[in-house]
Coordinates of C-alpha atoms in Angstrom, one line a residue:
W1 CA 28.8 10.8 -2.0
T2 CA 27.9 11.3 -6.2
P3 CA 24.7 13.3 -8.1
A4 CA 22.1 10.9 -7.6
G5 CA 22.6 9.7 -4.2
V6 CA 24.8 8.1 -1.9
S7 CA 26.8 5.2 -2.7
Y8 CA 28.3 2.3 0.2
E9 CA 30.2 -0.9 0.0
A10 CA 31.3 -3.1 2.7
D11 CA 35.6 -3.6 2.5
P12 CA 35.7 -6.2 0.0
R13 CA 39.2 -7.2 0.8
Q14 CA 37.3 -8.5 4.1
A15 CA 35.3 -11.2 1.5
E16 CA 38.8 -11.8 -0.3
R17 CA 40.4 -12.5 3.3
F18 CA 36.9 -14.3 4.9
I19 CA 37.6 -16.8 1.0
A20 CA 41.2 -17.4 1.5
E21 CA 40.8 -18.3 5.5
V22 CA 38.3 -21.6 5.1
L23 CA 39.2 -22.0 1.0
G24 CA 42.8 -21.3 0.5
D25 CA 44.3 -19.0 -2.1
N26 CA 42.6 -20.9 -5.3
G27 CA 38.9 -20.5 -3.3
G28 CA 36.4 -22.8 -4.7
N29 CA 33.4 -23.1 -6.6
P30 CA 30.5 -20.6 -6.5
V31 CA 27.2 -21.7 -4.9
V32 CA 24.2 -19.8 -5.4
T33 CA 23.2 -19.6 -1.7
P34 CA 25.0 -18.6 1.3
A35 CA 23.8 -21.9 3.4
V36 CA 21.5 -25.1 3.2
P37 CA 19.1 -26.0 5.8
A38 CA 20.6 -28.7 7.6
K39 CA 19.5 -32.3 8.2
A40 CA 18.6 -33.7 11.6
D41 CA 19.5 -37.4 10.5
D42 CA 22.8 -35.4 9.5
L43 CA 23.3 -34.4 13.3
K44 CA 23.1 -37.0 14.8
E45 CA 26.4 -38.2 13.5
D46 CA 28.1 -34.5 14.1
P47 CA 31.9 -35.0 15.4
P48 CA 33.9 -32.4 16.9
L49 CA 36.1 -31.2 14.2
N50 CA 39.9 -31.2 15.4
A51 CA 41.2 -29.1 18.1
N52 CA 43.9 -28.1 16.3
M53 CA 41.6 -25.9 13.8
H54 CA 38.8 -24.3 16.8
T55 CA 41.4 -20.9 16.0
A56 CA 41.0 -20.9 12.6
Y57 CA 37.7 -21.5 12.6
R58 CA 36.2 -18.5 15.3
G59 CA 38.4 -16.4 13.7
S60 CA 36.9 -17.0 10.4
S61 CA 33.6 -17.0 11.4
A62 CA 34.1 -13.6 13.5
R63 CA 35.3 -12.4 10.4
G64 CA 32.5 -13.5 8.6
N65 CA 30.0 -11.7 11.6
Y66 CA 32.1 -8.5 11.1
L67 CA 30.7 -8.3 7.4
A68 CA 27.5 -9.5 7.9
S69 CA 26.5 -5.7 9.2
D70 CA 27.2 -5.2 5.8
R71 CA 26.2 -8.0 4.0
P72 CA 22.7 -8.5 4.5
D73 CA 22.5 -11.4 2.0
I74 CA 25.0 -12.7 4.4
Q75 CA 23.6 -12.8 7.8
F76 CA 21.3 -15.6 8.7
A77 CA 24.1 -18.0 7.7
T78 CA 26.9 -15.8 8.9
K79 CA 24.6 -16.1 12.3
E80 CA 24.1 -19.7 12.5
V81 CA 27.9 -20.1 12.1
C82 CA 28.3 -18.5 15.0
R83 CA 26.2 -19.6 17.0
W84 CA 28.4 -22.7 17.1
M85 CA 32.1 -21.3 17.6
A86 CA 32.1 -22.3 21.4
A87 CA 32.3 -25.9 20.1
P88 CA 33.1 -26.7 16.5
T89 CA 31.8 -29.2 14.8
E90 CA 31.9 -30.8 11.1
Q91 CA 28.6 -29.5 10.3
A92 CA 29.4 -26.5 11.5
H93 CA 32.8 -26.2 9.3
G94 CA 30.7 -27.3 6.3
A95 CA 28.1 -24.5 7.0
L96 CA 31.8 -21.8 7.0
K97 CA 32.4 -23.5 3.7
R98 CA 29.8 -23.0 2.3
L99 CA 29.4 -19.5 3.5
S100 CA 32.6 -18.9 2.0
R101 CA 31.9 -20.8 -1.9
Y102 CA 28.8 -18.5 -2.3
L103 CA 31.6 -15.2 -1.5
V104 CA 33.1 -16.8 -4.4
G105 CA 30.4 -16.1 -6.6
V106 CA 29.5 -12.3 -5.1
P107 CA 32.4 -11.0 -3.2
R108 CA 30.7 -7.3 -4.0
L109 CA 28.2 -6.3 -2.7
V110 CA 27.0 -2.0 -3.3
F111 CA 23.7 -0.1 -1.9
E112 CA 23.0 2.5 -4.2
F113 CA 20.6 5.4 -1.6
P114 CA 19.8 8.3 -4.8
V115 CA 18.0 10.6 -3.7
Q116 CA 14.2 9.9 -2.7
E117 CA 11.3 11.4 -0.4
C118 CA 9.5 9.2 1.9
L119 CA 6.7 9.4 4.6
H120 CA 6.6 7.0 7.5
A121 CA 9.3 4.0 7.8
D122 CA 8.8 0.7 7.2
I123 CA 10.3 -2.4 9.6
Y124 CA 9.6 -6.0 9.0
S125 CA 9.7 -9.3 10.7
D126 CA 10.0 -12.1 10.1
T127 CA 10.2 -15.9 12.2
D128 CA 11.1 -19.4 11.5
W129 CA 9.6 -20.8 14.4
A130 CA 11.6 -24.3 15.6
G131 CA 13.9 -23.7 12.9
C132 CA 17.3 -24.9 14.3
P133 CA 17.2 -28.9 13.8
R134 CA 19.2 -29.5 16.7
T135 CA 18.0 -27.5 20.0
R136 CA 14.5 -26.4 17.7
K137 CA 15.2 -22.7 18.5
S138 CA 13.3 -19.5 16.3
T139 CA 15.0 -17.2 14.2
S140 CA 14.1 -13.7 14.2
G141 CA 15.2 -11.3 11.3
G142 CA 13.9 -7.9 10.0
C143 CA 15.0 -4.8 8.4
I144 CA 14.4 -1.0 8.7
M145 CA 13.5 0.6 5.2
L146 CA 13.3 4.1 4.3
G147 CA 11.6 4.8 1.2
K148 CA 13.3 1.9 -1.0
H149 CA 16.5 2.9 1.3
S150 CA 17.4 -0.6 3.3
L151 CA 18.8 1.1 7.0
K152 CA 19.5 -1.4 9.3
S153 CA 18.6 -5.5 9.0
W154 CA 19.3 -8.1 11.9
S155 CA 19.0 -12.1 12.2
A156 CA 19.2 -13.5 15.7
T157 CA 18.2 -16.8 17.4
Q158 CA 15.3 -16.6 20.0
Q159 CA 16.3 -16.3 24.3
G160 CA 15.1 -19.0 26.0
G161 CA 13.9 -22.5 25.2
P162 CA 12.0 -23.2 22.1
K163 CA 8.8 -21.7 21.8
M164 CA 5.7 -23.2 21.5
S165 CA 3.6 -22.1 18.4
S166 CA 4.4 -20.2 15.6
A167 CA 2.0 -17.3 16.9
E168 CA 4.4 -16.7 19.9
A169 CA 7.5 -16.8 17.9
E170 CA 5.8 -14.5 15.6
F171 CA 5.7 -12.5 18.5
H172 CA 8.3 -11.9 20.0
G173 CA 10.1 -10.9 16.7
I174 CA 7.8 -8.3 16.4
V175 CA 8.6 -7.5 20.1
K176 CA 12.6 -7.4 18.6
A177 CA 11.6 -5.7 15.6
G178 CA 8.7 -3.2 17.6
A179 CA 12.2 -2.3 19.4
I180 CA 14.1 -1.4 17.1
A181 CA 11.6 0.6 15.7
L182 CA 11.1 2.6 18.7
G183 CA 15.0 3.8 19.1
F184 CA 14.5 4.3 15.0
Q185 CA 12.3 6.7 15.5
S186 CA 13.7 8.7 18.4
L187 CA 17.9 8.9 16.7
V188 CA 15.6 10.4 13.3
H189 CA 13.5 12.6 16.0
D190 CA 16.7 13.9 17.1
L191 CA 18.2 15.1 13.8
G192 CA 15.1 17.2 13.9
I193 CA 12.2 14.3 11.5
A194 CA 8.7 13.6 12.8
L195 CA 9.0 10.1 10.9
P196 CA 5.5 7.8 12.1
I197 CA 6.2 3.5 12.6
R198 CA 5.0 1.3 9.9
L199 CA 5.5 -2.3 11.5
W200 CA 4.9 -5.9 8.6
T201 CA 4.7 -8.9 9.9
D202 CA 3.1 -11.8 8.0
S203 CA 1.3 -14.1 11.0
S204 CA -2.7 -13.0 11.3
A205 CA -2.1 -14.7 14.8
A206 CA 0.6 -12.2 16.0
V207 CA -0.9 -9.7 15.0
G208 CA -3.7 -10.5 17.4
I209 CA -2.3 -11.3 20.2
C210 CA -0.3 -7.1 19.5
Q211 CA -4.0 -6.1 19.1
R212 CA -6.2 -7.2 22.0
Q213 CA -5.1 -6.4 25.6
G214 CA -3.8 -9.0 28.0
L215 CA -2.0 -12.3 27.6
G216 CA -5.4 -14.3 26.7
K217 CA -4.8 -17.7 26.8
L218 CA -0.9 -18.0 25.6
R219 CA -0.6 -18.1 29.8
H220 CA 3.2 -18.7 29.3
L221 CA 4.4 -16.0 27.9
E222 CA 6.2 -13.1 30.0
T223 CA 3.8 -10.2 30.9
H224 CA 6.8 -7.9 30.0
T225 CA 6.5 -8.5 25.8
L226 CA 3.0 -6.7 26.8
W227 CA 4.2 -3.0 25.7
V228 CA 3.4 -4.3 22.1
Q229 CA 0.4 -4.7 23.0
H230 CA 0.3 -0.9 24.5
A231 CA 2.1 0.7 21.9
V232 CA -0.3 0.0 19.1
R233 CA -3.5 0.9 21.1
S234 CA -1.3 4.9 22.0
A235 CA -1.0 4.4 17.9
R236 CA 3.3 4.4 19.0
F237 CA 3.7 2.7 15.5
E238 CA 1.3 1.2 12.8
L239 CA 1.2 -2.5 12.7
R240 CA 0.0 -3.7 9.0
K241 CA -0.1 -7.3 7.7
I242 CA 2.1 -8.3 4.2
P243 CA 1.7 -12.0 2.5
G244 CA 4.2 -14.2 3.2
E245 CA 5.7 -14.2 0.0
E246 CA 6.2 -10.4 0.2
N247 CA 7.8 -10.3 3.0
P248 CA 11.6 -8.7 2.8
A249 CA 12.4 -10.4 6.1
D250 CA 12.4 -13.3 4.8
L251 CA 15.7 -12.5 4.0
Y252 CA 16.5 -13.1 7.7
T253 CA 15.8 -16.2 9.5
K254 CA 16.2 -18.6 6.2
S255 CA 19.0 -20.3 4.7

């Protein structure tokens, strides 16, 4: 606690241990991004990781996943690394090393929460449609902003098979973000705070799906996701459009 507000930092020792586990005590040369997009040609010849390295890979991935809960900048990269814990490959191990080298350059991240006043909670949603070159699954990402404060963020591979269109992928991203938004609203309500929700997305097509009634031509969508349409019509949260280049949720869906 500081006179200006709250300062919060993830345990820096976790980053040090992560780097030592993956790169050794000498570390490595830093890089400016925690991941690079995988290329389909590289994945065609992606041999399994040596069996005696599986345990170390899984342990380091789990440590990275623990650290990522307090490091939004590595959430997407860590999520991708953890996807291959069951059957690690050389490509996955390379991604783990890349993440470690990023942490060499940026070993610490401190959140500053100065005292402020705000009237809304802003939830941002973004999706990378068919971003995985191996499975063509999409990624949903987003964050909860209370004024200038980032209170929660997520990066998750969408369940089920590949989505048929970017509009469908973005719609599923809004479904996840809307559920998290309403849960957050209920949490602060228990503290005696009435906080309206504004949900932001950069997809005009997904906004159109949410504002209509029923499936329309999208017959393959699961009907249990259409509660979002009712939530928008009943003003449980306000759905707004944001330009893609200004959407902070982009951080959680791309390398």
